[in-house]
Short mmCIF file of C-alpha atoms and ligand atoms in Angstrom, two decimals:
data_model
loop_
_atom_site.label_atom_id
_atom_site.label_comp_id
_atom_site.label_asym_id
_atom_site.label_seq_id
_atom_site.Cartn_x
_atom_site.Cartn_y
_atom_site.Cartn_z
CA MET Q 1 -11.24 15.66 -62.29
CA THR Q 2 -8.88 18.62 -62.40
CA ILE Q 3 -7.24 19.29 -59.11
CA PRO Q 4 -4.38 21.81 -59.16
CA PRO Q 5 -0.89 20.28 -59.00
CA SER Q 6 0.69 19.55 -55.65
CA GLY Q 7 3.01 22.07 -54.05
CA CYS Q 8 0.59 25.03 -54.18
CA PRO Q 9 0.45 26.96 -50.94
CA ALA Q 10 -2.61 25.92 -48.97
CA HIS Q 11 -4.36 29.28 -48.81
CA THR Q 12 -3.89 30.57 -52.33
CA ALA Q 13 -5.58 27.57 -53.91
CA PRO Q 14 -5.14 28.14 -57.65
CA GLY Q 15 -7.17 26.25 -60.20
CA ARG Q 16 -10.83 25.54 -60.42
CA VAL Q 17 -12.97 24.60 -57.48
CA VAL Q 18 -13.87 20.93 -57.93
CA PRO Q 19 -17.55 19.92 -57.96
CA LEU Q 20 -18.37 17.93 -54.85
CA SER Q 21 -20.11 15.22 -56.90
CA GLU Q 22 -16.84 14.67 -58.81
CA ILE Q 23 -15.00 14.18 -55.56
CA THR Q 24 -17.66 11.74 -54.35
CA ALA Q 25 -17.47 9.76 -57.59
CA SER Q 26 -13.68 9.53 -57.71
CA ALA Q 27 -12.21 6.04 -58.12
CA SER Q 28 -9.96 6.43 -55.08
CA LEU Q 29 -11.27 8.65 -52.32
CA PRO Q 30 -8.04 8.61 -50.25
CA ASP Q 31 -5.95 9.74 -53.26
CA THR Q 32 -8.44 12.49 -54.07
CA TYR Q 33 -8.49 13.74 -50.49
CA ASP Q 34 -4.65 13.65 -50.38
CA ARG Q 35 -4.54 15.89 -53.44
CA LEU Q 36 -7.14 18.25 -51.99
CA ARG Q 37 -5.13 18.46 -48.76
CA GLU Q 38 -1.95 19.28 -50.68
CA VAL Q 39 -3.69 22.26 -52.26
CA TRP Q 40 -5.97 23.50 -49.52
CA GLY Q 41 -4.92 21.95 -46.24
CA PRO Q 42 -7.67 20.34 -44.12
CA VAL Q 43 -10.47 22.65 -45.31
CA ALA Q 44 -11.02 22.76 -49.09
CA ARG Q 45 -13.28 24.73 -51.37
CA ALA Q 46 -15.77 22.63 -53.37
CA GLU Q 47 -18.60 23.43 -55.77
CA LEU Q 48 -22.07 22.30 -54.72
CA GLU Q 49 -23.71 23.39 -57.99
CA PRO Q 50 -22.65 25.95 -60.60
CA GLY Q 51 -22.22 29.28 -58.82
CA VAL Q 52 -22.63 27.80 -55.33
CA ASN Q 53 -19.50 26.88 -53.38
CA ALA Q 54 -18.96 25.56 -49.86
CA TRP Q 55 -16.12 24.43 -47.64
CA LEU Q 56 -15.38 20.72 -47.59
CA VAL Q 57 -13.77 19.86 -44.26
CA THR Q 58 -11.35 16.96 -44.79
CA GLY Q 59 -9.35 17.01 -41.53
CA HIS Q 60 -10.39 14.76 -38.65
CA GLN Q 61 -9.85 17.33 -35.91
CA GLU Q 62 -11.43 20.07 -38.03
CA VAL Q 63 -14.59 17.99 -38.54
CA LEU Q 64 -14.74 17.43 -34.77
CA LYS Q 65 -14.46 21.19 -34.16
CA LEU Q 66 -17.17 21.82 -36.75
CA VAL Q 67 -19.69 19.43 -35.19
CA ARG Q 68 -18.90 20.21 -31.56
CA ASP Q 69 -19.08 24.01 -31.54
CA GLU Q 70 -22.68 24.88 -32.35
CA HIS Q 71 -22.19 28.47 -31.11
CA ILE Q 72 -20.01 29.03 -34.16
CA PHE Q 73 -21.33 26.43 -36.61
CA SER Q 74 -25.11 26.14 -36.76
CA ARG Q 75 -27.17 23.24 -38.18
CA ASP Q 76 -29.94 25.68 -39.16
CA ALA Q 77 -29.82 26.29 -42.93
CA ARG Q 78 -31.63 29.62 -42.57
CA ASN Q 79 -28.17 30.96 -41.65
CA TRP Q 80 -26.85 30.06 -45.11
CA LYS Q 81 -25.86 33.26 -46.94
CA ASP Q 82 -26.37 31.80 -50.44
CA TRP Q 83 -29.90 30.78 -49.49
CA GLN Q 84 -30.67 34.18 -47.87
CA ASN Q 85 -29.42 36.01 -50.96
CA GLY Q 86 -31.30 33.82 -53.43
CA VAL Q 87 -28.07 32.49 -55.00
CA VAL Q 88 -29.52 29.02 -54.36
CA ARG Q 89 -32.90 28.75 -56.08
CA PRO Q 90 -35.88 27.34 -54.18
CA ASP Q 91 -36.08 24.45 -56.69
CA SER Q 92 -32.34 23.66 -56.40
CA GLY Q 93 -31.39 19.98 -56.29
CA LEU Q 94 -29.56 20.82 -53.08
CA GLY Q 95 -32.89 21.46 -51.36
CA PRO Q 96 -33.81 17.98 -50.07
CA MET Q 97 -30.50 17.57 -48.24
CA MET Q 98 -29.70 21.18 -47.36
CA PHE Q 99 -32.79 23.35 -46.93
CA TYR Q 100 -34.12 24.08 -43.47
CA ARG Q 101 -36.67 21.62 -42.09
CA ASP Q 102 -38.55 22.14 -38.88
CA ASN Q 103 -37.22 19.00 -37.18
CA VAL Q 104 -34.34 17.70 -35.08
CA ILE Q 105 -31.91 17.88 -37.99
CA GLY Q 106 -32.38 21.62 -38.52
CA ALA Q 107 -32.35 22.64 -34.84
CA ASP Q 108 -29.60 23.93 -32.55
CA GLY Q 109 -29.19 24.26 -28.77
CA PRO Q 110 -32.05 23.57 -26.35
CA GLU Q 111 -34.59 23.14 -29.17
CA HIS Q 112 -32.40 20.44 -30.70
CA ARG Q 113 -32.02 18.67 -27.35
CA ARG Q 114 -35.81 18.77 -26.78
CA LEU Q 115 -36.48 17.13 -30.16
CA ARG Q 116 -33.55 14.74 -29.85
CA ARG Q 117 -34.33 13.31 -26.38
CA PRO Q 118 -37.44 11.41 -27.56
CA LEU Q 119 -35.43 9.76 -30.34
CA ASP Q 120 -32.62 8.68 -28.01
CA ASP Q 121 -35.08 7.48 -25.37
CA ALA Q 122 -37.23 5.59 -27.87
CA LEU Q 123 -34.29 3.92 -29.62
CA ALA Q 124 -32.81 2.89 -26.26
CA CYS Q 125 -36.03 0.97 -25.52
CA VAL Q 126 -35.99 -1.14 -28.68
CA ASP Q 127 -36.07 -4.84 -27.74
CA GLN Q 128 -32.97 -6.14 -29.52
CA ARG Q 129 -33.93 -9.81 -29.52
CA GLN Q 130 -37.41 -9.15 -30.82
CA MET Q 131 -36.04 -6.86 -33.50
CA ARG Q 132 -33.45 -9.39 -34.58
CA ARG Q 133 -36.15 -12.02 -35.02
CA ALA Q 134 -38.30 -9.60 -37.02
CA VAL Q 135 -35.39 -8.63 -39.29
CA GLU Q 136 -34.46 -12.29 -39.83
CA ARG Q 137 -38.02 -13.01 -40.90
CA THR Q 138 -38.05 -10.03 -43.27
CA CYS Q 139 -34.74 -11.12 -44.82
CA ARG Q 140 -35.93 -14.69 -45.31
CA GLU Q 141 -39.10 -13.45 -47.01
CA ARG Q 142 -37.15 -11.20 -49.37
CA ILE Q 143 -34.71 -14.00 -50.21
CA ALA Q 144 -37.60 -16.42 -50.80
CA ALA Q 145 -38.95 -14.03 -53.44
CA PHE Q 146 -35.87 -14.42 -55.69
CA ARG Q 147 -33.78 -17.40 -54.60
CA HIS Q 148 -35.37 -19.75 -57.16
CA HIS Q 149 -34.01 -17.54 -59.93
CA GLY Q 150 -30.37 -18.26 -59.04
CA GLN Q 151 -29.53 -14.58 -59.54
CA ALA Q 152 -30.55 -11.21 -58.11
CA ASP Q 153 -29.65 -7.58 -57.73
CA LEU Q 154 -29.08 -7.31 -53.99
CA VAL Q 155 -29.59 -3.53 -53.97
CA SER Q 156 -33.05 -3.27 -55.54
CA GLU Q 157 -34.29 -6.72 -54.47
CA TYR Q 158 -32.79 -6.91 -51.01
CA SER Q 159 -30.91 -4.15 -49.16
CA GLN Q 160 -33.31 -1.29 -49.98
CA SER Q 161 -36.43 -3.18 -48.97
CA VAL Q 162 -34.91 -4.92 -45.93
CA ALA Q 163 -33.75 -1.55 -44.58
CA LEU Q 164 -37.13 0.11 -44.98
CA LEU Q 165 -39.20 -2.86 -43.77
CA ALA Q 166 -37.00 -3.24 -40.68
CA LEU Q 167 -37.39 0.43 -39.79
CA ALA Q 168 -41.14 0.29 -40.46
CA GLU Q 169 -41.57 -2.69 -38.15
CA MET Q 170 -39.43 -1.08 -35.44
CA SER Q 171 -41.67 1.99 -35.71
CA GLY Q 172 -44.78 -0.13 -35.17
CA LEU Q 173 -46.11 -0.95 -38.64
CA ASN Q 174 -47.10 -4.55 -39.40
CA PRO Q 175 -45.53 -6.28 -42.45
CA GLN Q 176 -48.49 -5.37 -44.69
CA GLU Q 177 -48.28 -1.69 -43.70
CA GLY Q 178 -44.50 -1.89 -44.15
CA GLN Q 179 -45.07 -2.97 -47.75
CA GLU Q 180 -47.43 0.00 -48.24
CA LEU Q 181 -44.75 2.32 -46.88
CA LEU Q 182 -42.22 0.77 -49.26
CA ALA Q 183 -44.56 1.40 -52.21
CA ALA Q 184 -45.12 5.01 -51.09
CA LEU Q 185 -41.37 5.56 -50.83
CA ALA Q 186 -40.81 4.10 -54.30
CA LYS Q 187 -43.24 6.72 -55.63
CA LEU Q 188 -41.61 9.45 -53.59
CA PHE Q 189 -38.20 8.70 -55.10
CA GLY Q 190 -39.61 7.73 -58.50
CA SER Q 191 -40.93 10.02 -61.20
CA ALA Q 192 -41.60 13.66 -60.38
CA GLU Q 193 -45.38 13.30 -61.02
CA ASP Q 194 -45.68 10.56 -58.42
CA ALA Q 195 -43.49 12.23 -55.79
CA GLN Q 196 -46.19 14.35 -54.16
CA GLU Q 197 -48.61 11.45 -54.02
CA GLY Q 198 -45.88 9.21 -52.56
CA ASN Q 199 -45.11 11.77 -49.88
CA ARG Q 200 -48.77 12.15 -48.92
CA ARG Q 201 -49.15 8.38 -48.73
CA PHE Q 202 -45.96 8.03 -46.66
CA GLU Q 203 -47.18 10.58 -44.12
CA SER Q 204 -50.75 9.28 -43.99
CA ILE Q 205 -49.56 5.74 -43.16
CA LEU Q 206 -47.54 7.15 -40.27
CA GLU Q 207 -50.42 9.41 -39.12
CA ARG Q 208 -52.69 6.37 -38.99
CA LEU Q 209 -50.08 4.60 -36.87
CA ILE Q 210 -49.83 7.55 -34.47
CA HIS Q 211 -53.61 7.65 -33.97
CA ALA Q 212 -53.74 3.90 -33.41
CA ARG Q 213 -51.00 4.06 -30.76
CA GLN Q 214 -52.62 7.03 -29.03
CA ALA Q 215 -55.73 4.88 -28.64
CA ALA Q 216 -53.89 1.68 -27.69
CA PRO Q 217 -50.12 1.84 -27.08
CA LYS Q 218 -47.87 -1.15 -27.80
CA GLU Q 219 -44.15 -1.82 -27.41
CA ASP Q 220 -42.83 0.11 -30.41
CA LEU Q 221 -41.23 3.45 -31.34
CA ALA Q 222 -44.53 5.11 -32.24
CA SER Q 223 -46.08 4.21 -28.87
CA PHE Q 224 -43.02 5.53 -27.10
CA LEU Q 225 -43.02 8.79 -29.05
CA VAL Q 226 -46.73 9.57 -28.61
CA ARG Q 227 -46.25 9.37 -24.82
CA HIS Q 228 -43.02 11.39 -24.66
CA ASP Q 229 -43.35 14.65 -22.71
CA ASP Q 230 -40.90 16.54 -24.93
CA LEU Q 231 -43.05 16.19 -28.06
CA ARG Q 232 -45.79 18.83 -28.02
CA SER Q 233 -48.05 17.88 -30.93
CA ASP Q 234 -49.00 15.10 -33.32
CA ALA Q 235 -47.03 16.99 -35.97
CA GLU Q 236 -43.84 16.67 -33.89
CA VAL Q 237 -44.46 12.96 -33.36
CA LEU Q 238 -44.98 12.55 -37.10
CA GLN Q 239 -41.78 14.48 -37.90
CA SER Q 240 -39.85 12.30 -35.43
CA LEU Q 241 -41.01 9.13 -37.19
CA VAL Q 242 -40.37 10.62 -40.63
CA VAL Q 243 -36.83 11.59 -39.63
CA LEU Q 244 -36.07 8.20 -38.08
CA ILE Q 245 -37.22 6.32 -41.16
CA SER Q 246 -35.86 8.64 -43.82
CA ALA Q 247 -32.48 9.20 -42.12
CA GLY Q 248 -32.13 5.45 -41.64
CA GLN Q 249 -33.34 3.92 -44.89
CA GLN Q 250 -30.79 5.07 -47.48
CA THR Q 251 -27.85 4.87 -45.10
CA LEU Q 252 -28.77 1.38 -43.92
CA SER Q 253 -29.35 0.14 -47.44
CA ALA Q 254 -25.97 1.53 -48.50
CA TRP Q 255 -24.21 -0.03 -45.50
CA ILE Q 256 -25.73 -3.48 -46.18
CA SER Q 257 -24.89 -3.52 -49.88
CA ARG Q 258 -21.35 -2.13 -49.47
CA THR Q 259 -20.62 -4.70 -46.79
CA LEU Q 260 -21.95 -7.54 -48.93
CA TRP Q 261 -19.85 -6.29 -51.82
CA LEU Q 262 -16.75 -6.16 -49.60
CA MET Q 263 -17.33 -9.67 -48.30
CA LEU Q 264 -17.71 -10.99 -51.83
CA THR Q 265 -14.67 -9.24 -53.27
CA ASP Q 266 -12.05 -8.81 -50.53
CA ALA Q 267 -10.01 -11.94 -49.92
CA ARG Q 268 -9.81 -11.38 -46.15
CA PHE Q 269 -13.59 -11.41 -45.83
CA GLU Q 270 -14.34 -13.68 -48.73
CA SER Q 271 -12.34 -16.46 -47.07
CA ARG Q 272 -14.60 -16.05 -44.04
CA LEU Q 273 -17.43 -17.43 -46.14
CA ARG Q 274 -15.32 -20.59 -46.26
CA GLY Q 275 -14.18 -20.55 -42.63
CA GLY Q 276 -11.66 -17.65 -42.68
CA ARG Q 277 -10.71 -15.15 -39.98
CA LEU Q 278 -12.69 -11.94 -40.37
CA GLY Q 279 -16.44 -11.75 -39.97
CA VAL Q 280 -19.43 -9.58 -40.68
CA ASP Q 281 -18.82 -7.09 -37.85
CA GLU Q 282 -15.29 -6.45 -39.06
CA ALA Q 283 -16.57 -5.93 -42.61
CA LEU Q 284 -19.24 -3.50 -41.34
CA ASP Q 285 -16.54 -1.51 -39.53
CA ASP Q 286 -14.25 -1.57 -42.53
CA VAL Q 287 -17.02 0.04 -44.61
CA LEU Q 288 -17.61 2.72 -41.96
CA TRP Q 289 -13.90 3.59 -42.12
CA ARG Q 290 -13.34 3.50 -45.87
CA ASP Q 291 -16.68 4.15 -47.51
CA PRO Q 292 -19.16 5.36 -44.90
CA PRO Q 293 -22.78 5.65 -46.11
CA MET Q 294 -22.62 9.44 -45.74
CA THR Q 295 -19.45 10.33 -47.65
CA HIS Q 296 -20.11 14.05 -47.31
CA MET Q 297 -22.70 15.17 -44.78
CA PRO Q 298 -24.41 18.54 -45.18
CA ALA Q 299 -23.96 20.94 -43.45
CA ARG Q 300 -23.09 23.52 -40.84
CA TYR Q 301 -23.40 27.30 -41.36
CA ALA Q 302 -20.96 29.79 -39.85
CA LEU Q 303 -22.64 32.18 -37.40
CA ILE Q 304 -19.62 34.51 -37.29
CA ASP Q 305 -16.47 35.19 -39.30
CA THR Q 306 -14.01 32.62 -38.05
CA GLU Q 307 -11.03 30.45 -38.93
CA LEU Q 308 -10.92 26.68 -39.49
CA GLY Q 309 -7.96 24.62 -40.63
CA GLY Q 310 -6.13 27.74 -41.83
CA GLN Q 311 -9.04 29.03 -43.94
CA GLN Q 312 -10.97 32.23 -43.31
CA ILE Q 313 -14.63 31.26 -43.02
CA ALA Q 314 -17.15 34.07 -43.51
CA ARG Q 315 -20.40 34.34 -41.62
CA GLY Q 316 -23.11 32.51 -43.58
CA ASP Q 317 -20.70 30.13 -45.36
CA ALA Q 318 -21.78 26.50 -45.69
CA LEU Q 319 -19.39 23.80 -44.48
CA ILE Q 320 -19.72 20.15 -45.48
CA LEU Q 321 -18.62 17.37 -43.12
CA GLY Q 322 -16.06 15.31 -45.04
CA LEU Q 323 -16.68 12.14 -43.05
CA ALA Q 324 -14.88 9.76 -45.42
CA ALA Q 325 -12.06 12.30 -45.76
CA ALA Q 326 -11.66 12.68 -41.99
CA ASN Q 327 -11.42 8.89 -41.69
CA SER Q 328 -8.48 8.89 -44.10
CA ASP Q 329 -6.72 11.90 -42.51
CA PRO Q 330 -3.02 10.91 -42.35
CA ARG Q 331 -2.74 12.72 -39.00
CA ILE Q 332 -4.86 10.04 -37.32
CA HIS Q 333 -3.06 7.21 -39.13
CA PRO Q 334 0.60 7.88 -38.32
CA GLU Q 335 1.43 4.32 -39.34
CA GLY Q 336 -0.41 4.66 -42.66
CA VAL Q 337 -4.05 4.13 -43.52
CA GLU Q 338 -4.14 0.42 -42.78
CA ARG Q 339 -7.15 -1.62 -41.85
CA GLU Q 340 -8.70 -0.45 -38.61
CA ILE Q 341 -10.11 -3.77 -37.44
CA GLY Q 342 -11.60 -3.45 -33.95
CA ASN Q 343 -11.19 0.34 -33.89
CA ARG Q 344 -14.45 2.31 -34.02
CA SER Q 345 -13.10 5.85 -33.71
CA HIS Q 346 -14.12 6.66 -37.30
CA LEU Q 347 -16.59 9.46 -38.03
CA GLY Q 348 -19.07 7.32 -39.99
CA TRP Q 349 -21.75 8.32 -37.47
CA SER Q 350 -20.41 11.88 -37.22
CA ALA Q 351 -19.91 13.29 -33.68
CA GLY Q 352 -21.16 16.05 -31.40
CA GLN Q 353 -24.77 16.90 -30.63
CA HIS Q 354 -26.18 15.65 -33.96
CA ARG Q 355 -24.23 12.35 -33.97
CA CYS Q 356 -26.41 9.63 -35.43
CA PRO Q 357 -28.75 8.24 -32.77
CA GLY Q 358 -29.44 5.09 -34.82
CA GLU Q 359 -26.12 3.27 -34.44
CA THR Q 360 -27.34 0.34 -32.31
CA PRO Q 361 -30.43 -0.62 -34.32
CA ALA Q 362 -28.55 0.12 -37.57
CA ARG Q 363 -25.80 -2.35 -36.69
CA LEU Q 364 -28.27 -5.00 -35.63
CA ILE Q 365 -30.30 -4.65 -38.84
CA ALA Q 366 -27.24 -4.48 -41.11
CA ARG Q 367 -25.45 -7.41 -39.45
CA THR Q 368 -28.58 -9.56 -39.63
CA ALA Q 369 -29.23 -8.64 -43.27
CA VAL Q 370 -25.66 -9.44 -44.35
CA GLU Q 371 -25.59 -12.75 -42.42
CA GLN Q 372 -28.95 -13.84 -43.81
CA ALA Q 373 -27.91 -13.12 -47.40
CA LEU Q 374 -24.62 -14.99 -47.05
CA HIS Q 375 -26.29 -18.00 -45.41
CA GLY Q 376 -29.47 -17.98 -47.46
CA LEU Q 377 -27.79 -17.80 -50.88
CA PRO Q 378 -25.34 -20.74 -51.10
CA GLY Q 379 -22.39 -20.31 -53.45
CA ILE Q 380 -23.07 -16.56 -53.80
CA THR Q 381 -20.71 -14.73 -56.18
CA LEU Q 382 -20.66 -11.34 -57.84
CA THR Q 383 -21.56 -11.50 -61.55
CA GLY Q 384 -20.72 -8.08 -62.87
CA PRO Q 385 -19.18 -4.70 -62.24
CA VAL Q 386 -20.84 -2.40 -59.74
CA SER Q 387 -21.34 1.33 -60.15
CA THR Q 388 -22.34 4.09 -57.77
CA ALA Q 389 -25.42 6.29 -58.10
CA PRO Q 390 -24.36 9.91 -58.80
CA SER Q 391 -24.63 12.22 -55.78
CA PRO Q 392 -22.53 14.83 -53.98
CA TRP Q 393 -23.33 13.18 -50.65
CA MET Q 394 -23.19 9.40 -51.01
CA ARG Q 395 -21.52 6.65 -53.00
CA HIS Q 396 -24.37 4.18 -52.86
CA LEU Q 397 -24.07 1.11 -55.05
CA ALA Q 398 -26.59 1.41 -57.89
CA SER Q 399 -26.76 -2.38 -58.16
CA LEU Q 400 -25.10 -5.52 -56.78
CA PRO Q 401 -25.60 -8.34 -59.30
CA VAL Q 402 -25.00 -11.82 -57.84
CA GLN Q 403 -25.63 -15.44 -58.67
CA PHE Q 404 -26.02 -18.40 -56.31
CA THR Q 405 -27.21 -21.96 -56.27
CA PRO Q 406 -31.01 -22.09 -56.32
CA PRO Q 407 -32.78 -24.57 -54.02
CA GLY Q 408 -33.38 -27.98 -55.56
CA SER Q 409 -30.29 -27.79 -57.76
CA PRO Q 410 -27.87 -30.75 -57.33
CA THR Q 411 -25.17 -28.53 -55.71
CA ALA Q 412 -27.55 -26.70 -53.31
C1 HEM F 501 -26.84 2.66 -41.33
C2 HEM F 501 -26.03 3.49 -41.12
C3 HEM F 501 -26.21 4.90 -40.69
C4 HEM F 501 -25.25 5.84 -40.81
C5 HEM F 501 -23.86 5.62 -41.36
C6 HEM F 501 -25.78 7.07 -40.28
C7 HEM F 501 -25.08 8.25 -40.25
C8 HEM F 501 -25.59 9.46 -39.81
C9 HEM F 501 -24.90 10.72 -39.88
C10 HEM F 501 -23.50 10.91 -40.46
C11 HEM F 501 -25.71 11.67 -39.37
C12 HEM F 501 -25.44 13.17 -39.33
C13 HEM F 501 -24.92 13.70 -38.06
C14 HEM F 501 -24.55 15.16 -38.16
O1 HEM F 501 -25.20 15.97 -38.85
O2 HEM F 501 -23.55 15.51 -37.53
C15 HEM F 501 -26.92 11.00 -38.95
C16 HEM F 501 -27.98 11.64 -38.36
C17 HEM F 501 -29.13 11.01 -38.00
N1 HEM F 501 -29.40 9.65 -38.13
FE1 HEM F 501 -28.20 8.24 -38.87
N2 HEM F 501 -27.05 6.87 -39.85
C18 HEM F 501 -27.37 5.55 -40.07
C19 HEM F 501 -28.54 4.93 -39.73
C20 HEM F 501 -29.55 5.50 -39.04
C21 HEM F 501 -30.73 4.81 -38.57
C22 HEM F 501 -31.01 3.31 -38.76
C23 HEM F 501 -31.50 5.74 -37.95
C24 HEM F 501 -32.82 5.56 -37.27
C25 HEM F 501 -33.17 4.49 -36.62
C26 HEM F 501 -30.82 7.02 -38.04
C27 HEM F 501 -31.31 8.21 -37.56
C28 HEM F 501 -30.66 9.43 -37.63
C29 HEM F 501 -31.21 10.69 -37.17
C30 HEM F 501 -32.59 10.90 -36.54
C31 HEM F 501 -30.26 11.68 -37.39
C32 HEM F 501 -30.35 13.17 -37.05
C33 HEM F 501 -29.80 13.39 -35.66
C34 HEM F 501 -29.75 14.84 -35.20
O3 HEM F 501 -29.72 15.74 -36.06
O4 HEM F 501 -29.66 15.04 -33.98
N3 HEM F 501 -29.65 6.83 -38.69
N4 HEM F 501 -26.82 9.66 -39.23
#
């Protein structure tokens, strides 16, 4: 990556604008953000795709301003100048994460609050003990499918499916329907030809669930959502479920696999496996500080010409939330960026009106999944290098190869 040398004045910013995916893929995020800050200050220019630039906000207080002031910074991508002017093509790879969607994520103000209340209310009613038991069962079933092999890839064989199946069950789907949803999602994210079919299948499974709960409600998210006064149509109920599952699946999977990786490779956590000091919750927090599932969260769009972190932001500019960058901002770590055990003031969940509503169930699912893997796979060790899947937004592990003692072996 070419970042201009240090010492350049913050606002003149010589040198090329660095592609965001290069920043995301860098070996050391803190070093990369330090160099960006030297050149640009707390709000840097970054390239989203050739010819399309945005602001990457790397300062902690600047990210807070960005997410808290929706009168200046909108969540609605229809305010994005490059989209209005056709600079970003309709088939751009940026579309899935950045284009406007008629749901809670793309809304501002009272409309956002109306669509958000049902999610907060429904998630607050989740029965934690019941969910923990369901997640434990799911984890044991997944582990049973591969533990005789003595080796596994914990991303494709464990964290991805545990995350989706847990969210499916919380929504109201039974394990069989959860498996169908998993298959539909695999198509959706698989080859281009299958994507449409996968999407239709995904939505039709959830539509069937909505109709079933309208006829006979139970104690699950779908039943809660179909009865919520703020949702005005079946389509809004469907969108709420789609958002809950799709916003949760990738992030949860990433959190589980990163935390497992940390516990297997970092001496402080690794010793815990053999009776040491730090446990799963501390490892989960460490990941949210250092490598949060959403490294760079899209986006807010300036509604007026304004100033942020010393940069002149023009109306219609896109601004990316540098969540990992904000967590490493030296201004909030006057003593140095040391471990933040017990401190949860990171921005892994973002902040402001759109702050993630899924924190409580996410922690329960992730903690359970990590504990079950560590206990269910005796002698677990990492067997190879890990790499991250390329993306401007996330640094998800592409695989997590491990070996362990299979049942029935003399050392099991
Ligand atoms: C596992 C770790 C997770 C992380 C790190 C995470 C992080 C985030 C972040 C950074 C945002 C963006 C906030 C913004 O734009 O300012 C977000 C939004 C959201 N998340 Fe999560 N999330 C996680 C899991 C979940 C789960 C399990 C659910 C559902 C149960 C969920 C549901 C949502 C929803 C619905 C939104 C949109 C909220 C809105 O726009 O008002 N997330 N999440």
